[in-house]
PDB file of C-alpha atoms in Angstrom:
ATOM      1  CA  UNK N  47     -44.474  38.626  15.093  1.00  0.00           C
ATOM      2  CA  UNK N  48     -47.157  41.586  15.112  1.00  0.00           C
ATOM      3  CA  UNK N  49     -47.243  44.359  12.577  1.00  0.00           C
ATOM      4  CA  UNK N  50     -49.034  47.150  12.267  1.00  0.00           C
ATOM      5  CA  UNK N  51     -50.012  48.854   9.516  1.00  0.00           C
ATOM      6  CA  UNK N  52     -51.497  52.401   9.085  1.00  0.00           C
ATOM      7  CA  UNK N  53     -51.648  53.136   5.416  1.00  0.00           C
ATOM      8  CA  UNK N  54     -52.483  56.687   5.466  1.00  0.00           C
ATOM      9  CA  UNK N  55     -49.378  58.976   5.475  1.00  0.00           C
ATOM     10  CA  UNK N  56     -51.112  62.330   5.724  1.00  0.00           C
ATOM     11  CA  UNK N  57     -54.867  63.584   5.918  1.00  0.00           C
ATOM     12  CA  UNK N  58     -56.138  66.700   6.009  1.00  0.00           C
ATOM     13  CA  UNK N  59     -59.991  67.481   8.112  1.00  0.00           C
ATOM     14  CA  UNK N  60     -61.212  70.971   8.139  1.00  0.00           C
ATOM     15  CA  UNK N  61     -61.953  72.461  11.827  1.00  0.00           C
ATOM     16  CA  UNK N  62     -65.201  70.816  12.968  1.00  0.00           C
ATOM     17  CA  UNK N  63     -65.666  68.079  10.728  1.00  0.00           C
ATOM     18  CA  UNK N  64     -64.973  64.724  11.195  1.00  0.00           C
ATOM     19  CA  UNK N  65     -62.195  62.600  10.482  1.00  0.00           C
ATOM     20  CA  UNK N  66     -61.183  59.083  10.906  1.00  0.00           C
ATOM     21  CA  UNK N  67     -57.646  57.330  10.444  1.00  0.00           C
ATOM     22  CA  UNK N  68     -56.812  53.768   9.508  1.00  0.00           C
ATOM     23  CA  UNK N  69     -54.904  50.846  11.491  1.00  0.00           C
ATOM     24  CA  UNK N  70     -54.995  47.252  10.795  1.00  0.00           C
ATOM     25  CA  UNK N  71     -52.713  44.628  12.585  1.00  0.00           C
ATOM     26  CA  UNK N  72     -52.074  41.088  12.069  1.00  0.00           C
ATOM     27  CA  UNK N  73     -51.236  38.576  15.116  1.00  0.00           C
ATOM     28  CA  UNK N  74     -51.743  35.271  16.292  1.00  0.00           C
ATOM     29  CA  UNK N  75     -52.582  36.307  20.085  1.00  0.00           C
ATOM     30  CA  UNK N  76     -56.447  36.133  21.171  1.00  0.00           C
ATOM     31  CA  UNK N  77     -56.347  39.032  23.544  1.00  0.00           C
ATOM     32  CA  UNK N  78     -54.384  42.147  23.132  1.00  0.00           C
ATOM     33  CA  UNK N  79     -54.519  45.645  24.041  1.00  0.00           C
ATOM     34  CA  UNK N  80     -54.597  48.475  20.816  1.00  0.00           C
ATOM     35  CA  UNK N  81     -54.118  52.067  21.462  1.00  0.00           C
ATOM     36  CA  UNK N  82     -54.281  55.652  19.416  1.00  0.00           C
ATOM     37  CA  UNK N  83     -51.318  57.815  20.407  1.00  0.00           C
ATOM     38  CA  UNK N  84     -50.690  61.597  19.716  1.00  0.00           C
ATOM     39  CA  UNK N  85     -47.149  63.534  19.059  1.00  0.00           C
ATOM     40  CA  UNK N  86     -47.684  66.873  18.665  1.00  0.00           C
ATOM     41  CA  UNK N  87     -44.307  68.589  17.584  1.00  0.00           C
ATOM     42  CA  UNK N  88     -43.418  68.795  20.639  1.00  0.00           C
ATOM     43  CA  UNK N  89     -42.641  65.233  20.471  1.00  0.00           C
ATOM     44  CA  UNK N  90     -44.355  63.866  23.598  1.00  0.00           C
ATOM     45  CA  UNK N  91     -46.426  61.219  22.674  1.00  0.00           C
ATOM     46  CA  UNK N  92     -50.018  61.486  24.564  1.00  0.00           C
ATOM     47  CA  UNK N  93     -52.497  58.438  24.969  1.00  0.00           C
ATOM     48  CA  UNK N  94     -55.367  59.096  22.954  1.00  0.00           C
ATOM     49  CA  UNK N  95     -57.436  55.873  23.193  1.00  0.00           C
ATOM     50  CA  UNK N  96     -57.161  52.139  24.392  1.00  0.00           C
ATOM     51  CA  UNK N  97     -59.438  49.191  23.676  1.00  0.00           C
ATOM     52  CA  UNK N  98     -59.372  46.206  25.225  1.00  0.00           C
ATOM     53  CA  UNK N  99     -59.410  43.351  22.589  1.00  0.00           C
ATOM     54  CA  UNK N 100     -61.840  41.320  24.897  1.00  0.00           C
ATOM     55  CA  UNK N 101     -64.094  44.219  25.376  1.00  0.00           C
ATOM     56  CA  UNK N 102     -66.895  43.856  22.044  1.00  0.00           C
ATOM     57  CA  UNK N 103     -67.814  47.755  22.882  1.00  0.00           C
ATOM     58  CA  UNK N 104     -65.860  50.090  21.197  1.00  0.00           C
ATOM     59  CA  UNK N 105     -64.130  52.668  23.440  1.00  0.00           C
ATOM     60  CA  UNK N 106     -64.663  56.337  23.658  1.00  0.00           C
ATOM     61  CA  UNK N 107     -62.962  58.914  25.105  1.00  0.00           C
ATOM     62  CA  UNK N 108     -64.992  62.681  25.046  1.00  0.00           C
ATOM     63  CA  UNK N 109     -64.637  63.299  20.613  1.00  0.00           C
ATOM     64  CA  UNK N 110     -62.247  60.255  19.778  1.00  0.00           C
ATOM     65  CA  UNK N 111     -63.812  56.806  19.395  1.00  0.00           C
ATOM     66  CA  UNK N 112     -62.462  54.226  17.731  1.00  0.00           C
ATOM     67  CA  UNK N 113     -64.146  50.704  15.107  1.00  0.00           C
ATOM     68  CA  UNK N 114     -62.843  48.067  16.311  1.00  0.00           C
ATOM     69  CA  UNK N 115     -63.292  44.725  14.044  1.00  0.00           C
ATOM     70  CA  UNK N 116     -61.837  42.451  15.459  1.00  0.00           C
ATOM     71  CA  UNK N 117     -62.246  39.887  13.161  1.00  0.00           C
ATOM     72  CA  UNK N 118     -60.992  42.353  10.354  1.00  0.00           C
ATOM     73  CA  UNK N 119     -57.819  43.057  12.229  1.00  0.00           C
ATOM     74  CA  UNK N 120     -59.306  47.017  11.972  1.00  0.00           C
ATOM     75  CA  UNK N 121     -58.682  49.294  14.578  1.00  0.00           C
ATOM     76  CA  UNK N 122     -59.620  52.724  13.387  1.00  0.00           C
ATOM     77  CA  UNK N 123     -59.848  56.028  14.968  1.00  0.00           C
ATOM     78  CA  UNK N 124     -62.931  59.132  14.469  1.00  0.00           C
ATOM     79  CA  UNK N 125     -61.753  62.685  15.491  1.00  0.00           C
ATOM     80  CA  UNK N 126     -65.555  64.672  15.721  1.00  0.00           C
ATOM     81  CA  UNK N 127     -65.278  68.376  15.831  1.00  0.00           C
ATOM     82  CA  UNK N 128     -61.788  68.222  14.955  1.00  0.00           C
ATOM     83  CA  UNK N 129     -59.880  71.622  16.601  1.00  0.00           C
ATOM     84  CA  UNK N 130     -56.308  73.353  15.539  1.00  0.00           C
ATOM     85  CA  UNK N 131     -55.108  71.128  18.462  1.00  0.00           C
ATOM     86  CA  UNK N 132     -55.677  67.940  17.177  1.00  0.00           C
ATOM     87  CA  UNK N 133     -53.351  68.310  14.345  1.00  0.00           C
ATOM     88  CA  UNK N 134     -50.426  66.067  14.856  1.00  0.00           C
ATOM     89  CA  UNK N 135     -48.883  62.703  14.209  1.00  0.00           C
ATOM     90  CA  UNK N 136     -51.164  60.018  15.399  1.00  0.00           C
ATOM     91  CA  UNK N 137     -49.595  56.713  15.801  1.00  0.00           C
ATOM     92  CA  UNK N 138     -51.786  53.107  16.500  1.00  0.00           C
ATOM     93  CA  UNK N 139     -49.972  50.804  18.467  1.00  0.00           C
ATOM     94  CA  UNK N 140     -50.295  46.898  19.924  1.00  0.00           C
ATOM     95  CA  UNK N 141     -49.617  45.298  23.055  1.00  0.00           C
ATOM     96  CA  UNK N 142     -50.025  41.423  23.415  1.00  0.00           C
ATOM     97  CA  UNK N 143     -51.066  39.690  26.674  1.00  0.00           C
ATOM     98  CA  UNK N 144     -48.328  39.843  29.534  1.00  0.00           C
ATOM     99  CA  UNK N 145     -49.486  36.534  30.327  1.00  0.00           C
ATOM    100  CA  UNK N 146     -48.690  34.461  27.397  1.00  0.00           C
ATOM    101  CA  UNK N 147     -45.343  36.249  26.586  1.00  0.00           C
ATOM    102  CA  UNK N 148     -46.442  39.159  24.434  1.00  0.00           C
ATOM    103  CA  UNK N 149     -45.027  41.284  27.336  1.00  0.00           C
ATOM    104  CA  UNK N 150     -45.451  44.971  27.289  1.00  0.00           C
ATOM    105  CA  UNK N 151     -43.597  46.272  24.405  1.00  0.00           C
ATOM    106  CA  UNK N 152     -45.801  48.273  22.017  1.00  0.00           C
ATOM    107  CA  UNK N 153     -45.232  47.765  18.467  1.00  0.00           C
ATOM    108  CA  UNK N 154     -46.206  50.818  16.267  1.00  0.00           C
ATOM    109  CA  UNK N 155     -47.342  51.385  12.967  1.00  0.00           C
ATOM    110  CA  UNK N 156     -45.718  54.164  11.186  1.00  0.00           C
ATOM    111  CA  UNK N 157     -48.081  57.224  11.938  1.00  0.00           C
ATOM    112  CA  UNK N 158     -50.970  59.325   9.950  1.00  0.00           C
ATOM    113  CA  UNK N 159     -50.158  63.202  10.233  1.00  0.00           C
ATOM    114  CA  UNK N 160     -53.232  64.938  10.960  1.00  0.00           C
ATOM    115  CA  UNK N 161     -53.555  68.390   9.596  1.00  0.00           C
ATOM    116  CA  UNK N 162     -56.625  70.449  10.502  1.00  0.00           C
ATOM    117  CA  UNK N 163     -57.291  73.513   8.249  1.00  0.00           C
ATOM    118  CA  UNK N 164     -59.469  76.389   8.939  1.00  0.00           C
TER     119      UNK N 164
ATOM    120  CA  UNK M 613     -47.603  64.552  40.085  1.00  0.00           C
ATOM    121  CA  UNK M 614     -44.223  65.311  37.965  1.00  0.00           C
ATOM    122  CA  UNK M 615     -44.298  63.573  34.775  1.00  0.00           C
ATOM    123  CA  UNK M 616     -41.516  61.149  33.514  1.00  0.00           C
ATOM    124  CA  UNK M 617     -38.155  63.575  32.986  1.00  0.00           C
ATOM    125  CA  UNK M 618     -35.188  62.666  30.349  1.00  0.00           C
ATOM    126  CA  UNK M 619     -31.517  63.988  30.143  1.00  0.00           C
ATOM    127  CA  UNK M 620     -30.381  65.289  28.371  1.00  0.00           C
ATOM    128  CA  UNK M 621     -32.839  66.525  26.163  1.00  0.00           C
ATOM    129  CA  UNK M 622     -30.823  67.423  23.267  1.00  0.00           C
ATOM    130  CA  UNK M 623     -26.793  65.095  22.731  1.00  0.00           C
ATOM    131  CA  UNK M 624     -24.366  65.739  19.826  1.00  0.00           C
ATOM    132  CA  UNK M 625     -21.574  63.503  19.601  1.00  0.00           C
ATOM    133  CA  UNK M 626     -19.509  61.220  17.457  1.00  0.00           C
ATOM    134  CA  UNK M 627     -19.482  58.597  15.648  1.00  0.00           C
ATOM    135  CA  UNK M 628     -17.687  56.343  17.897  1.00  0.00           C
ATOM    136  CA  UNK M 629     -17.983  57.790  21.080  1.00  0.00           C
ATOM    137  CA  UNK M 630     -20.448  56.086  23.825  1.00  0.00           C
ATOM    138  CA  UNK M 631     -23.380  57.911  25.292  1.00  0.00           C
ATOM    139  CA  UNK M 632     -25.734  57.173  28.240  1.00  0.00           C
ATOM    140  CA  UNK M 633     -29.255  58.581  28.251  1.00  0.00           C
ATOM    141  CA  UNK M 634     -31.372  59.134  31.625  1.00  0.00           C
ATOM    142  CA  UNK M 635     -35.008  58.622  32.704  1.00  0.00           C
ATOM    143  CA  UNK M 636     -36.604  59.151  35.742  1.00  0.00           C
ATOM    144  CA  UNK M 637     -40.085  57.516  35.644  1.00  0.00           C
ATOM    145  CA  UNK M 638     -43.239  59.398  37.240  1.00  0.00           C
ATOM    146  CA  UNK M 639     -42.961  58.730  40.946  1.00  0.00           C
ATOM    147  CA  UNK M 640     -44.608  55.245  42.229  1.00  0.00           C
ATOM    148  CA  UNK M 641     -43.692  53.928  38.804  1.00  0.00           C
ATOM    149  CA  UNK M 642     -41.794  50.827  38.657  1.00  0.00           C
ATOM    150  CA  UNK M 643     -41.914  49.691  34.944  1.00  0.00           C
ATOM    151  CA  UNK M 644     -39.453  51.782  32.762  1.00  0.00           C
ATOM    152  CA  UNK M 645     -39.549  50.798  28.833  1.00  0.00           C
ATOM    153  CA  UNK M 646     -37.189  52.825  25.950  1.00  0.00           C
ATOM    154  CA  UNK M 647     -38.058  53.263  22.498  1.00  0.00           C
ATOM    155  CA  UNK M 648     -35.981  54.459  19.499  1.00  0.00           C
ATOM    156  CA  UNK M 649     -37.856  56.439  17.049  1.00  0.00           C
ATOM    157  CA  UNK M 650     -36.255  57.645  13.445  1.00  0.00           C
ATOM    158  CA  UNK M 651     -37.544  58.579  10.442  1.00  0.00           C
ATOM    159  CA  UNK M 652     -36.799  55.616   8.465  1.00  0.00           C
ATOM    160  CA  UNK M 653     -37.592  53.026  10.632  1.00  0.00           C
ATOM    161  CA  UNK M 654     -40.342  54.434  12.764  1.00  0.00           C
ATOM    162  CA  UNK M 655     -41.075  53.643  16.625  1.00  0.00           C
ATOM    163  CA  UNK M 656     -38.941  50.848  17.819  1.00  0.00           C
ATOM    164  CA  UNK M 657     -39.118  49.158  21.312  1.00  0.00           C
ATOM    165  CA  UNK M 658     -35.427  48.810  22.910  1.00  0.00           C
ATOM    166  CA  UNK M 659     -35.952  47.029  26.244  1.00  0.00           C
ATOM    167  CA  UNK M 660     -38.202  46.950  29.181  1.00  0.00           C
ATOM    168  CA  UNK M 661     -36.808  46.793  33.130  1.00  0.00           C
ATOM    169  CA  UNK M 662     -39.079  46.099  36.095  1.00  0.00           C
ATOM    170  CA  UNK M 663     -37.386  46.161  39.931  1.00  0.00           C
ATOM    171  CA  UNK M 664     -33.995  46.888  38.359  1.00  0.00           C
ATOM    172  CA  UNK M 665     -34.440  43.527  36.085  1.00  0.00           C
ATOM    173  CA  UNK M 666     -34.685  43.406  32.631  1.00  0.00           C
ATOM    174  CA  UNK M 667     -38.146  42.161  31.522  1.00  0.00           C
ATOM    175  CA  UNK M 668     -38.019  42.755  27.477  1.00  0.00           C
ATOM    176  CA  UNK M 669     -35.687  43.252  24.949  1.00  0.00           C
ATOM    177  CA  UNK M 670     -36.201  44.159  21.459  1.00  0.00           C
ATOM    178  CA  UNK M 671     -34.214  43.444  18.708  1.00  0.00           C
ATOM    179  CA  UNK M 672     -31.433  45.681  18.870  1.00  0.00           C
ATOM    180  CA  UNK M 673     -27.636  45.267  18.815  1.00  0.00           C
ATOM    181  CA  UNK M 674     -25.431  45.012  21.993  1.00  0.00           C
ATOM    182  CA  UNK M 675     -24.358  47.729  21.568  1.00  0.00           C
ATOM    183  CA  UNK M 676     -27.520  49.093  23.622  1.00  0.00           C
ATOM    184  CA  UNK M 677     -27.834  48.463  27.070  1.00  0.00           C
ATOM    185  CA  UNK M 678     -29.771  49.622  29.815  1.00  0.00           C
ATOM    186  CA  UNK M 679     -30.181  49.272  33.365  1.00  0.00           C
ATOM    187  CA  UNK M 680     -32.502  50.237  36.272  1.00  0.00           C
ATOM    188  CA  UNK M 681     -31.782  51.465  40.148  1.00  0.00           C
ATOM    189  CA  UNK M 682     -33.552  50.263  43.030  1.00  0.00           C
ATOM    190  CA  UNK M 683     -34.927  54.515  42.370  1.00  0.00           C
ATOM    191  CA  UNK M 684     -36.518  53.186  39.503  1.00  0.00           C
ATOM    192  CA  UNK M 685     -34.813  55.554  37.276  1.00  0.00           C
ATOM    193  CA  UNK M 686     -33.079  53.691  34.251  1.00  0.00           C
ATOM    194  CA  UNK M 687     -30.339  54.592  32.002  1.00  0.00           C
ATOM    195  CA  UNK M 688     -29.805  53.617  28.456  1.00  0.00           C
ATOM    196  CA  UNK M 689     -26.073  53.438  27.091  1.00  0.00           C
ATOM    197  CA  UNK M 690     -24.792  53.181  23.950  1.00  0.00           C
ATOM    198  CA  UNK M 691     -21.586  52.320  22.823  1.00  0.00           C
ATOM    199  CA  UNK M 692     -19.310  53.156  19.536  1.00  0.00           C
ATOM    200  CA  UNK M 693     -22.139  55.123  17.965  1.00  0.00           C
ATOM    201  CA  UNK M 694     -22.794  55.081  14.500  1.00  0.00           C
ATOM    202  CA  UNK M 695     -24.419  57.429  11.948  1.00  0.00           C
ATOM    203  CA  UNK M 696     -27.690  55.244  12.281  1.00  0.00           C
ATOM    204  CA  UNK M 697     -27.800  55.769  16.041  1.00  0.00           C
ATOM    205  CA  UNK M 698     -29.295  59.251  15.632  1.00  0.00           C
ATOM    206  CA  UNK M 699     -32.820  59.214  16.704  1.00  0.00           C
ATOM    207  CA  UNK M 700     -35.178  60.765  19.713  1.00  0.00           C
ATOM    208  CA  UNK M 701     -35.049  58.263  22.123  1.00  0.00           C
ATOM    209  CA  UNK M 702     -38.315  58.071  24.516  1.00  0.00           C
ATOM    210  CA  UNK M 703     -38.742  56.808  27.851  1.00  0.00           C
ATOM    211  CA  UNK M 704     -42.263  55.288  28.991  1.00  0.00           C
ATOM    212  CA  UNK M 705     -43.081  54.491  32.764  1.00  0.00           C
ATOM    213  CA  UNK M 706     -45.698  52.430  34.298  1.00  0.00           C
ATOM    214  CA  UNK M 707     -47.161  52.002  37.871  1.00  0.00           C
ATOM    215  CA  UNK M 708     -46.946  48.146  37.371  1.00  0.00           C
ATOM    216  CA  UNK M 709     -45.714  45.469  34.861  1.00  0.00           C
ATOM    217  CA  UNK M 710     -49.411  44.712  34.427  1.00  0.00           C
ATOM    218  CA  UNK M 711     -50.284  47.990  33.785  1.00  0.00           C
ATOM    219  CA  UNK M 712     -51.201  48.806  30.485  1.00  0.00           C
ATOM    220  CA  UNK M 713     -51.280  52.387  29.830  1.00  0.00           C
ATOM    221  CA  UNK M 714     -47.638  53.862  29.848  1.00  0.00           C
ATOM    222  CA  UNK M 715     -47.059  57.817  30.469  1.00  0.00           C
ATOM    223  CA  UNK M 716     -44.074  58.980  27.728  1.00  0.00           C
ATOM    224  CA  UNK M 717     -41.395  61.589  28.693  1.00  0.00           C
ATOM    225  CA  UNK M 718     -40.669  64.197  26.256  1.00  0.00           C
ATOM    226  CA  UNK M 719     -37.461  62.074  24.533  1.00  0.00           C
ATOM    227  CA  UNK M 720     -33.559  62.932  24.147  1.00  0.00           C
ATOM    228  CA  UNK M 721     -32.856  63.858  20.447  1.00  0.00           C
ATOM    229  CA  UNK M 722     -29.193  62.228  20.000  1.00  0.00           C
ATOM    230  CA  UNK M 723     -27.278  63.109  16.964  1.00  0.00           C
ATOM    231  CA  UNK M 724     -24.290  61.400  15.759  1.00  0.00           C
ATOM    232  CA  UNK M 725     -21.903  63.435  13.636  1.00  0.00           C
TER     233      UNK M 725
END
């Protein structure tokens, strides 16, 4: 079975700087899809991020960008020029390959909160 | 484009009692997953359905079902509710199975007194 594993319960970033959270995974499958969600206290979760485990380039999307290592199991997540609004609970997630059974159920690891200070 | 809905948004009831939870995917979506999310054991996956046919199910008791109309819009159910049961539940849709990227709905909070 997959697991995911973000070890950081809480981190703080002040309002500009940069920050970057933590996910490692562990799976037997050769391609797989990883993605950075948000939830915001509002509680909708928002898709940050996705990479592509067959894709070497690491994805970016405007100031989030993830490391991926593939080889590490590392799938980590930069915040530049962090803003008031990024502040929530960021959640990592895996998807295995439709094709050889993973099917599309995401399995999360259990979420970084993200403050941002002034 | 309206967003994936859920209803109720908010569900008291008791332990015992059954409840059945709503979600109408964004429109042109055909791939409906749930998820159970609580504080102690995080973001769980429930079950997938795909043209009104269950696709996925995660490892939950029986006591959770779902189901799908030819709409698209699913329904989760749960019967003699426990304590445990509380949780937000969240609804994801998808254009196609194949799709990756799945659009949440803003989740029924369910608590079990």
């Amino acid at each position: 079975a997959q697991t995911v594993t973000q070890s950081q319960p809480e981190m703080s970033v002040q309002e500009a700087e940069t920050v970057t959270l933590s996910c490692t995974y562990d799976t037997s499958e050769s391609d797989y899809y990883l993605f950075w969600y948000k939830q915001p206290p509002s509680r909708q979760m928002i898709l940050v991020i996705r990479q592509e485990a067959y894709k070497q380039q690491n994805a970016t999307e405007n100031r989030f960008s993830v490391n991926f290592q593939k080889a590490a199991k590392s799938f980590s997540l930069k915040i530049s020029d962090s803003q008031l609004g990024d502040a929530a609970m960021y959640f990592c997630a895996y998807r295995g390959d439709i094709l050889t059974g993973g099917g599309n159920k995401l399995t999360f690891g259990t979420g970084t909160q993200l403050k941002v200070e002034l | 484009k309206a967003g994936v809905t859920q209803t109720p948004r908010y569900l008291i009831k008791t332990r015992g009692q059954q409840v059945t939870l709503s979600c109408s995917p964004i429109s042109g979506h055909r791939s409906v997953s749930w998820y159970q999310q609580t504080p102690g054991q995080g973001l769980q996956f429930l079950f997938e359905y795909f043209s009104e046919t269950q696709r996925n199910k995660g490892n939950f008791p029986g006591r959770f079902s779902g189901r799908q109309f030819s709409n698209s819009r699913s329904e989760m159910n749960v019967s003699t509710l426990e304590l445990g049961d509380s949780a937000l539940y969240l609804c994801a849709s998808r254009p196609r199975q194949e799709t990756y990227e799945q659009y949440f709905g803003p989740g029924t909070r369910l608590t079990v007194t």
